[in-house]
Amino acid sequence: MRRPGRISPATRRAVAGAFERLDYRQLASVYCYEGGDEFWKSKRGPCRRLGMRIAEGLLARLTAGGRSLYVGAGVAELPVLLVESLDLCRSVLPCNLRRAEVAALNRACRGLPLRFHAKDAGKARGTFDHLWIVSVLNDPERFPQLAALSYGRAMPVTFDPRVFQQERNIARVIVNRCLSKLVVPGLVTTSTEEVVWIADWCHRHSIPYLVERKYYPTALVGDPVCFMRIGSWRERRQHRRQG
């Protein structure tokens, strides 16, 4: 199946419609402790616009008819998920443990070939040629000590190395379970802060990888997104040169 060169007008309309149908009042309590209405007034436009830029990047890198696993997929992932589904005819499995957000997203996507699942991505069945794992392993709510260290905000007086070790072990389990489902060669979309986790897994499994130089800004978390090519011959040669 041929890969389309650009995002189709129909898909752009589908993305715009999904963002219009989102219940931002419900999402406010999911994303913010307070000030959720103001948060979404300022973020919904950039979230859609920057998401489309990343979607264009994926359109040039993924093959039609493949399969993608999304870890912790939410509002920010709507553009890329719809571009994969509609323009590349790919099977996508977006997982999110926050049931309120999943419900809001599924209502907004009614009538579209996209459904979010309130399940652990690590329990997904089958294999995938693309893994999306963005702002999951450095989530300050789930991994406060790990995130503090990752962003250079760890305080020597309050940093708890025992809790950090527990959080690091959990993060490694997530990486192991999800990356074990990736077909090699394959593509990983991740944040620049999480590259080290994917690289660590590749080193431990003696799999070559290449981190692309182009970064894409994001609207909600702020960490730039990049693409990692895992395990192809071209990347094998590049990895050896870098090594």
mmCIF file of N, CA, C and O in Angstrom, residues 14 26 34 46 50 74 79 95 101 104 107 127 130 134 150 163 170 185 192 209 226:
data_model
loop_
_atom_site.group_PDB
_atom_site.id
_atom_site.type_symbol
_atom_site.label_atom_id
_atom_site.label_comp_id
_atom_site.label_asym_id
_atom_site.label_seq_id
_atom_site.Cartn_x
_atom_site.Cartn_y
_atom_site.Cartn_z
ATOM 1 N N ALA A 14 -11.330 15.741 10.284
ATOM 2 C CA ALA A 14 -11.629 14.795 11.364
ATOM 3 C C ALA A 14 -10.930 15.208 12.657
ATOM 4 O O ALA A 14 -11.508 15.137 13.748
ATOM 5 N N GLN A 26 -14.579 18.423 31.524
ATOM 6 C CA GLN A 26 -14.237 17.137 32.135
ATOM 7 C C GLN A 26 -12.729 16.923 32.127
ATOM 8 O O GLN A 26 -12.148 16.437 33.101
ATOM 9 N N GLU A 34 -6.238 22.807 39.496
ATOM 10 C CA GLU A 34 -7.058 24.020 39.453
ATOM 11 C C GLU A 34 -6.699 24.793 38.184
ATOM 12 O O GLU A 34 -5.652 24.584 37.586
ATOM 13 N N PRO A 46 -2.554 25.114 20.311
ATOM 14 C CA PRO A 46 -1.199 24.607 20.117
ATOM 15 C C PRO A 46 -1.111 23.086 20.149
ATOM 16 O O PRO A 46 -0.317 22.496 19.421
ATOM 17 N N LEU A 50 0.617 21.532 16.955
ATOM 18 C CA LEU A 50 1.899 20.840 17.095
ATOM 19 C C LEU A 50 1.744 19.340 16.906
ATOM 20 O O LEU A 50 2.650 18.668 16.412
ATOM 21 N N GLY A 74 -3.279 10.417 25.102
ATOM 22 C CA GLY A 74 -4.333 11.320 25.539
ATOM 23 C C GLY A 74 -4.684 12.315 24.456
ATOM 24 O O GLY A 74 -4.583 12.028 23.261
ATOM 25 N N PRO A 79 -4.133 13.960 16.971
ATOM 26 C CA PRO A 79 -3.767 14.170 15.567
ATOM 27 C C PRO A 79 -2.976 13.015 14.963
ATOM 28 O O PRO A 79 -3.287 12.569 13.846
ATOM 29 N N CYS A 95 -3.480 3.292 24.601
ATOM 30 C CA CYS A 95 -3.786 2.850 25.969
ATOM 31 C C CYS A 95 -3.603 4.006 26.940
ATOM 32 O O CYS A 95 -2.657 4.790 26.828
ATOM 33 N N GLU A 101 -10.404 10.310 31.154
ATOM 34 C CA GLU A 101 -9.890 10.842 29.889
ATOM 35 C C GLU A 101 -10.253 9.918 28.730
ATOM 36 O O GLU A 101 -10.613 10.373 27.641
ATOM 37 N N ALA A 104 -13.815 10.575 27.725
ATOM 38 C CA ALA A 104 -13.964 11.843 26.999
ATOM 39 C C ALA A 104 -13.428 11.723 25.578
ATOM 40 O O ALA A 104 -14.033 12.235 24.621
ATOM 41 N N ARG A 107 -15.807 9.619 23.343
ATOM 42 C CA ARG A 107 -16.999 10.377 22.944
ATOM 43 C C ARG A 107 -16.664 11.341 21.805
ATOM 44 O O ARG A 107 -17.443 11.496 20.856
ATOM 45 N N THR A 127 2.367 -7.941 18.064
ATOM 46 C CA THR A 127 3.556 -7.137 17.837
ATOM 47 C C THR A 127 3.195 -5.866 17.080
ATOM 48 O O THR A 127 2.130 -5.763 16.466
ATOM 49 N N HIS A 130 5.609 0.184 15.416
ATOM 50 C CA HIS A 130 5.795 1.539 15.926
ATOM 51 C C HIS A 130 5.308 1.602 17.367
ATOM 52 O O HIS A 130 4.222 1.136 17.693
ATOM 53 N N VAL A 134 5.639 8.741 25.129
ATOM 54 C CA VAL A 134 6.013 10.144 25.295
ATOM 55 C C VAL A 134 5.551 10.649 26.662
ATOM 56 O O VAL A 134 4.361 10.556 26.994
ATOM 57 N N SER A 150 15.721 13.576 36.554
ATOM 58 C CA SER A 150 15.785 13.723 35.102
ATOM 59 C C SER A 150 15.844 15.182 34.683
ATOM 60 O O SER A 150 16.553 15.541 33.741
ATOM 61 N N VAL A 163 13.302 5.400 47.124
ATOM 62 C CA VAL A 163 12.108 5.578 46.293
ATOM 63 C C VAL A 163 12.507 5.679 44.827
ATOM 64 O O VAL A 163 11.839 5.120 43.950
ATOM 65 N N ILE A 170 10.316 0.209 38.175
ATOM 66 C CA ILE A 170 9.003 0.209 37.521
ATOM 67 C C ILE A 170 9.118 0.711 36.088
ATOM 68 O O ILE A 170 8.538 0.141 35.154
ATOM 69 N N PRO A 185 13.456 -4.372 12.338
ATOM 70 C CA PRO A 185 13.545 -2.939 12.619
ATOM 71 C C PRO A 185 12.177 -2.307 12.844
ATOM 72 O O PRO A 185 11.179 -2.736 12.277
ATOM 73 N N THR A 192 12.676 13.615 24.232
ATOM 74 C CA THR A 192 14.135 13.649 24.335
ATOM 75 C C THR A 192 14.607 13.228 25.721
ATOM 76 O O THR A 192 15.703 12.696 25.864
ATOM 77 N N TYR A 209 20.597 1.286 17.274
ATOM 78 C CA TYR A 209 19.539 2.288 17.197
ATOM 79 C C TYR A 209 20.120 3.593 16.699
ATOM 80 O O TYR A 209 21.335 3.821 16.736
ATOM 81 N N CYS A 226 11.074 13.145 19.563
ATOM 82 C CA CYS A 226 11.977 12.738 18.492
ATOM 83 C C CYS A 226 11.663 11.304 18.079
ATOM 84 O O CYS A 226 10.904 10.600 18.744
#
